[in-house]
Short mmCIF file of C-alpha atoms in Angstrom, two decimals:
data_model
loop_
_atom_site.label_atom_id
_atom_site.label_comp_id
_atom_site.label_asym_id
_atom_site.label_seq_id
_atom_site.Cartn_x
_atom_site.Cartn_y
_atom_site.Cartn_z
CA UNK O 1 21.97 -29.91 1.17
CA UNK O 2 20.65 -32.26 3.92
CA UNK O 3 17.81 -35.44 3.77
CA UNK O 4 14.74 -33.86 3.52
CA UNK O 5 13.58 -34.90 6.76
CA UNK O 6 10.38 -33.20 8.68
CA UNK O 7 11.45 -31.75 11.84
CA UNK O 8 8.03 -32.93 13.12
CA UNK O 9 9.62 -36.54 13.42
CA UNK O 10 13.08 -35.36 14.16
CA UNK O 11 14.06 -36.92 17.71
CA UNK O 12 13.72 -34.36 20.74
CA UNK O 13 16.59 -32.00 21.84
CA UNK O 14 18.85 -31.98 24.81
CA UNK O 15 16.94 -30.05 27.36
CA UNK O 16 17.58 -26.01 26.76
CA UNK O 17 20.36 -24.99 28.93
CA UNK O 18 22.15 -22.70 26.93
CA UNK O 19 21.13 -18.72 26.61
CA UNK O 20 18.80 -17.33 24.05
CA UNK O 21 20.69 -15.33 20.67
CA UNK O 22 19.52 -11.74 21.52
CA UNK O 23 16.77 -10.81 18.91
CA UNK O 24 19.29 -9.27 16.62
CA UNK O 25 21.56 -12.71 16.31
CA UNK O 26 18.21 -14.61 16.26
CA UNK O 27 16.96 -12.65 13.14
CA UNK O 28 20.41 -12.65 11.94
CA UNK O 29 21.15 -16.33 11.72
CA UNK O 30 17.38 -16.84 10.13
CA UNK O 31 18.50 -14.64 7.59
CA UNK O 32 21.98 -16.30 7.13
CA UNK O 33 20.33 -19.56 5.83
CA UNK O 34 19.39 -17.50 2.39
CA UNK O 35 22.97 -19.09 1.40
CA UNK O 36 20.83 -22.23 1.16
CA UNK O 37 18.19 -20.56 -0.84
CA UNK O 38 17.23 -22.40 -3.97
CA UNK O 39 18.44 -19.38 -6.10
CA UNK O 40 21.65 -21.07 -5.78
CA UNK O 41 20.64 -24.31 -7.04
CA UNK O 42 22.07 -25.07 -10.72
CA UNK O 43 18.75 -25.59 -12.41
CA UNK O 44 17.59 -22.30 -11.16
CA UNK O 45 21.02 -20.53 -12.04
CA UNK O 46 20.73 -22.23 -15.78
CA UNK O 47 17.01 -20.59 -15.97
CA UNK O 48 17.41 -17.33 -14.64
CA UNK O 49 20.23 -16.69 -17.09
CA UNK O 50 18.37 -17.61 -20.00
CA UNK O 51 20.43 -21.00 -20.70
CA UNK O 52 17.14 -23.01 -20.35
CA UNK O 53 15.32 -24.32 -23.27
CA UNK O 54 11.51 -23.99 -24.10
CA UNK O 55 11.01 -27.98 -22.06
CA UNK O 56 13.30 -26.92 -19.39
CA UNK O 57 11.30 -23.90 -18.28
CA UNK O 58 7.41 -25.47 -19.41
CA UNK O 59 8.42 -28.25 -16.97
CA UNK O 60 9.91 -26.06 -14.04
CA UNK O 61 6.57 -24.04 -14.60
CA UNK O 62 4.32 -26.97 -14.72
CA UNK O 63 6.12 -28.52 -11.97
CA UNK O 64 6.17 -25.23 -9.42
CA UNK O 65 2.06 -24.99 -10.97
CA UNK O 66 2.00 -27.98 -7.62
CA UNK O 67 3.51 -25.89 -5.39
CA UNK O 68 1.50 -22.77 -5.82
CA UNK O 69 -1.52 -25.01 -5.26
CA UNK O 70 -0.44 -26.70 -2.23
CA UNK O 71 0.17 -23.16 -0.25
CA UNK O 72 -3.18 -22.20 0.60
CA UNK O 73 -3.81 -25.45 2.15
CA UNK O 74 -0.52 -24.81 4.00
CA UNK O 75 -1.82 -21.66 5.40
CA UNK O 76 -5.34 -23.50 6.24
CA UNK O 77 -3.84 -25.92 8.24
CA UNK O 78 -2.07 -23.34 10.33
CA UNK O 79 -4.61 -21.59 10.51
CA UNK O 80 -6.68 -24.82 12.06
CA UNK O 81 -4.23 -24.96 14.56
CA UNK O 82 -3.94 -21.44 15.49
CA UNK O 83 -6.08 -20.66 18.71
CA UNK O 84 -5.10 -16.90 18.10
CA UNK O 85 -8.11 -14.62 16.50
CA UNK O 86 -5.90 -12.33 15.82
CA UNK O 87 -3.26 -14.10 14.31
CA UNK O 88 -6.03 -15.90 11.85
CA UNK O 89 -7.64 -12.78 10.59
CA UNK O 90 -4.05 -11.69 9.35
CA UNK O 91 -2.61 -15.09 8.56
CA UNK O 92 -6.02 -16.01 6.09
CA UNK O 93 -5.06 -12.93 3.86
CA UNK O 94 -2.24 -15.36 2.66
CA UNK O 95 -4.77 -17.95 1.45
CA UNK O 96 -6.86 -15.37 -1.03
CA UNK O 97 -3.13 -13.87 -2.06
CA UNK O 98 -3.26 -17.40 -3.92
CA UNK O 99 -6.62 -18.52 -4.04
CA UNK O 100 -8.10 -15.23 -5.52
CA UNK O 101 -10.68 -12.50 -4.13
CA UNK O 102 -13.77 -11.52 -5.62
CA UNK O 103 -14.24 -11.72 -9.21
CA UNK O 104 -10.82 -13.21 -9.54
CA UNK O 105 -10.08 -10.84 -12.30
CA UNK O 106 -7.18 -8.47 -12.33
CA UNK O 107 -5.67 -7.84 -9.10
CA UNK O 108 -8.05 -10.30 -7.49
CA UNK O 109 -7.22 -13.73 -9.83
CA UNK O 110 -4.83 -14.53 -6.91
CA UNK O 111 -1.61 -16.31 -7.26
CA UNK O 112 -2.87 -19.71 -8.63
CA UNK O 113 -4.52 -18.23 -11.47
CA UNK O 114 -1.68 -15.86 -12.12
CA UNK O 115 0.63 -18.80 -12.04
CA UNK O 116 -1.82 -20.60 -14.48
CA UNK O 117 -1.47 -17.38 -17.23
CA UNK O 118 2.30 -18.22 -16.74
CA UNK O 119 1.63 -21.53 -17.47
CA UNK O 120 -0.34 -20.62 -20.66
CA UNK O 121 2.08 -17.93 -21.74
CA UNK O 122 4.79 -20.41 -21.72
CA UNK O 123 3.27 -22.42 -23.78
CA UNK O 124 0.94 -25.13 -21.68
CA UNK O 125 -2.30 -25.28 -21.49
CA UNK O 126 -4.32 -24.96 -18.17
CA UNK O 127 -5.31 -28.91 -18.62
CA UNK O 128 -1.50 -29.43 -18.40
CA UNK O 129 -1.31 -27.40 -15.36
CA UNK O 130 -4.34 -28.85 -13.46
CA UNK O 131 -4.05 -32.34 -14.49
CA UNK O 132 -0.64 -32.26 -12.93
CA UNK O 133 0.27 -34.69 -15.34
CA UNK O 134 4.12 -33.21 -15.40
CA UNK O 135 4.32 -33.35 -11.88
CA UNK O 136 7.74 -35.45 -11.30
CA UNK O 137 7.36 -37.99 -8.22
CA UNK O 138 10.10 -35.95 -6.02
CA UNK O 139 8.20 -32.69 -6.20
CA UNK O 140 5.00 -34.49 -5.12
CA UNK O 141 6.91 -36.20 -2.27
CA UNK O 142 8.82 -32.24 -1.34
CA UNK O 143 5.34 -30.12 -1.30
CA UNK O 144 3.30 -32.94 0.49
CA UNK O 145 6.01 -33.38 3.29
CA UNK O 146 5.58 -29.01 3.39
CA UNK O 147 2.10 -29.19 3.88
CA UNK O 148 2.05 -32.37 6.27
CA UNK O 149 4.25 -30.48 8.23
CA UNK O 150 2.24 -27.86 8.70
CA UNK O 151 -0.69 -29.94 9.77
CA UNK O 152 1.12 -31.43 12.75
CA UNK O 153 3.02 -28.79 14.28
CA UNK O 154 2.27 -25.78 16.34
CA UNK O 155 0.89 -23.02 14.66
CA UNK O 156 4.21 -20.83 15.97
CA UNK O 157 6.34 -23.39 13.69
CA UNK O 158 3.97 -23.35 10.86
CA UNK O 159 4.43 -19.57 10.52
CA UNK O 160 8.06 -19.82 10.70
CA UNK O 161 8.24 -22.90 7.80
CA UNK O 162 7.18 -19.50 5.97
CA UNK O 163 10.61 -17.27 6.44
CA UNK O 164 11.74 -18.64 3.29
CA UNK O 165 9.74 -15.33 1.83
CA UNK O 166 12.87 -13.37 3.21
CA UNK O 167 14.72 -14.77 0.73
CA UNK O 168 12.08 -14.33 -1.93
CA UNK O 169 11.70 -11.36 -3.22
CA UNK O 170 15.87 -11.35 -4.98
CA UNK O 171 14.64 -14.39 -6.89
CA UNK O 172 11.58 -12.91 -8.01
CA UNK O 173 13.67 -9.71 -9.25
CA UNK O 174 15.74 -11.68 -11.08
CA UNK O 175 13.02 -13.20 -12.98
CA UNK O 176 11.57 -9.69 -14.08
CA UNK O 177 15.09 -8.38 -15.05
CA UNK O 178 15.87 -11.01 -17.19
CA UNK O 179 13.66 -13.26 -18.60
CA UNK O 180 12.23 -10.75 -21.39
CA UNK O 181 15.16 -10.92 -23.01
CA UNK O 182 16.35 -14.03 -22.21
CA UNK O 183 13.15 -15.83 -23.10
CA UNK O 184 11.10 -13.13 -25.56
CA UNK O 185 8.55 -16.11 -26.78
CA UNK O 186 7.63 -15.89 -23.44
CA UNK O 187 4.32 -13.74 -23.65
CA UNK O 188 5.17 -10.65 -20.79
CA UNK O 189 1.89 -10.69 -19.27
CA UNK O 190 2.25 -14.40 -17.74
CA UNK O 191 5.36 -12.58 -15.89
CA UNK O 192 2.69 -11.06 -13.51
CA UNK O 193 2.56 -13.81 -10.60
CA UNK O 194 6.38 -12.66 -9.99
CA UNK O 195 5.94 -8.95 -9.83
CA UNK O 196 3.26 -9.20 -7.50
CA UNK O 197 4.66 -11.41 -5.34
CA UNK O 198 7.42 -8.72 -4.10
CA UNK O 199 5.53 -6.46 -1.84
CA UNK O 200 3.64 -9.65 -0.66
CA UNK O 201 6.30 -11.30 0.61
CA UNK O 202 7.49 -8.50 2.38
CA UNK O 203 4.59 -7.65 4.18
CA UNK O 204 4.52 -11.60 5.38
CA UNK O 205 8.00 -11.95 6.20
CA UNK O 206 7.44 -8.54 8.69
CA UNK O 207 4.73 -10.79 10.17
CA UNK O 208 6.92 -13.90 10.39
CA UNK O 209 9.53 -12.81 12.07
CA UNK O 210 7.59 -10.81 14.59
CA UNK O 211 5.96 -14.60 15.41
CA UNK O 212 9.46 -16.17 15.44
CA UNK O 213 10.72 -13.51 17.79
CA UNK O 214 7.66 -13.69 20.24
CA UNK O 215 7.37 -17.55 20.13
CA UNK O 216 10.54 -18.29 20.05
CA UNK O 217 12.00 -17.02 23.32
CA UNK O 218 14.34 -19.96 24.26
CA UNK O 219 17.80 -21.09 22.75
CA UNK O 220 15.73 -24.24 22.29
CA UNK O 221 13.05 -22.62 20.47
CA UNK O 222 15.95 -20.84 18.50
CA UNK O 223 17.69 -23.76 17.36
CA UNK O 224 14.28 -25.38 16.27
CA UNK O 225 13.49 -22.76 14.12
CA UNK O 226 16.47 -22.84 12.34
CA UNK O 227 15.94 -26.57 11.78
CA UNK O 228 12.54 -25.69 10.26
CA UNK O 229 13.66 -22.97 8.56
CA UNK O 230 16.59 -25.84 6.40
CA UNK O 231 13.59 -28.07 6.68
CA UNK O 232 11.60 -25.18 4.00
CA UNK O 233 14.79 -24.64 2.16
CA UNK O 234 15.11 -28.58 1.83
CA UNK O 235 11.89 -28.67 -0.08
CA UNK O 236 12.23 -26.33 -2.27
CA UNK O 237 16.23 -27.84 -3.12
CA UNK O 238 14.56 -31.01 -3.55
CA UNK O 239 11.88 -29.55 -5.92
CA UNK O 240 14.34 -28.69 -8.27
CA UNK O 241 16.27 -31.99 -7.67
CA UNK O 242 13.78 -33.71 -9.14
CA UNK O 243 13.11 -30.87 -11.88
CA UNK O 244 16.53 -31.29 -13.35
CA UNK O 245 16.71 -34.89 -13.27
CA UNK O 246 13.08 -34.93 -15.25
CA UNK O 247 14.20 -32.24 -18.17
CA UNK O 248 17.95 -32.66 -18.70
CA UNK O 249 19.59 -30.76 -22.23
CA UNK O 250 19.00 -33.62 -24.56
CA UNK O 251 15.18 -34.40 -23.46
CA UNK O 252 13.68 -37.06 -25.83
CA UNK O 253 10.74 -35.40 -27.97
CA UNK O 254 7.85 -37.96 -26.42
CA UNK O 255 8.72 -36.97 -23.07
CA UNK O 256 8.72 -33.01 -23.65
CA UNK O 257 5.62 -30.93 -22.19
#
């Protein structure tokens, strides 16, 4: 994988002389970075077929716990710099997908809490999870460059950061097929956050291409959202990085979760 480097800071681009992919190609080569995808990376291989033990996954979960919380301010600050009405009044249903509705009970405890059950049915507690007291330095570093990001740039490139949801919902599968009988002690109820995230992602991905299309409408444009697009997958490489450096086979006992 490449640095993780913001494409914010990146230097500027030859002036835009050559012809824009047609849609199709555009959409096409988006989707052709899922070879990148952090489905791929070993960690994730090792824990999606069941060779993880009980520390490897509580820290992966613990770890990810900083992720999850980081995305609705992601989505705020695109939303801060999105001039577009209606663009905001679609784009804020992505906050309460993670930051809850209502009573925050059942279908409305959003993805944070969901992710929290998780947490508890692996075997954490939420202090664990909130404190982020397992949060390794390199996953701190990933998620704040994410939502940085999203603070500086156009709203257009914020929304696009987001395509990584294309690739989403095959991990998420994966997770539901086999981790009840690869990991059994894991109570079946904290497997919620990854069932419901499925149709979600799919409704937001419809919505992030049809940005990326619109906004993107130069060969410039083009290239730049592929370089934000590696810029997403980056993070979430580097997240797990970090993960499998922290919780490696022979973990000492005073350093397990």
């Amino acid at each position: 994988m490449s640095a993780l480097i913001d494409p914010a800071l990146a230097p500027p681009r030859a002036p835009d002389r050559e012809p824009g992919w047609s849609r199709e190609e555009f959409e096409a080569r988006l989707r052709d970075k899922g070879s990148g995808y952090h489905i791929r990376h070993p960690f994730n291989v090792m824990l999606n077929t069941g060779k993880a033990s009980r520390e490897q996954v509580r820290g992966w979960v613990a770890n990810r716990f900083y992720y999850q919380q980081a995305i609705p301010m992601k989505d705020a600050a695109v939303m801060a710099n999105c001039e577009d009405r209606t663009t905001r009044r679609r784009w804020i249903d992505r906050m309460l997908d993670h930051d809850g509705r209502g009573d925050h009970e059942g279908p409305n405890a959003g993805g944070i809490e969901t992710w929290t059950r998780l947490g508890m049915a692996v075997g954490l507690t939420r202090e664990d999870l909130w404190s982020n007291r397992h949060v390794q330095p390199g996953v701190r570093f990933a998620v704040d460059a994410y939502v940085n990001f999203a603070r500086r740039a156009p709203w257009q490139e914020g929304v696009i950061s987001s395509l990584t949801e294309m690739f989403a919902p095959k991990i998420h599968a994966d997770r539901l097929a086999g981790w009840p009988s690869h990991y059994p002690w894991i109570e079946s109820g904290g497997l919620a956050y990854f069932r419901s995230r499925i149709p979600l992602a799919q409704r937001d991905v419809e919505h992030g291409l049809e940005v990326a299309r619109t906004w993107c409408d130069t060969r410039a444009k083009q290239e730049r959202a592929i370089q934000i697009l590696q810029f997403k997958l980056d993070v979430l490489w580097a997240m797990l990085d970090a993960v499998e450096r922290a919780y490696p086979d022979d973990l000492p006992e005073d350093r397990r979760p």
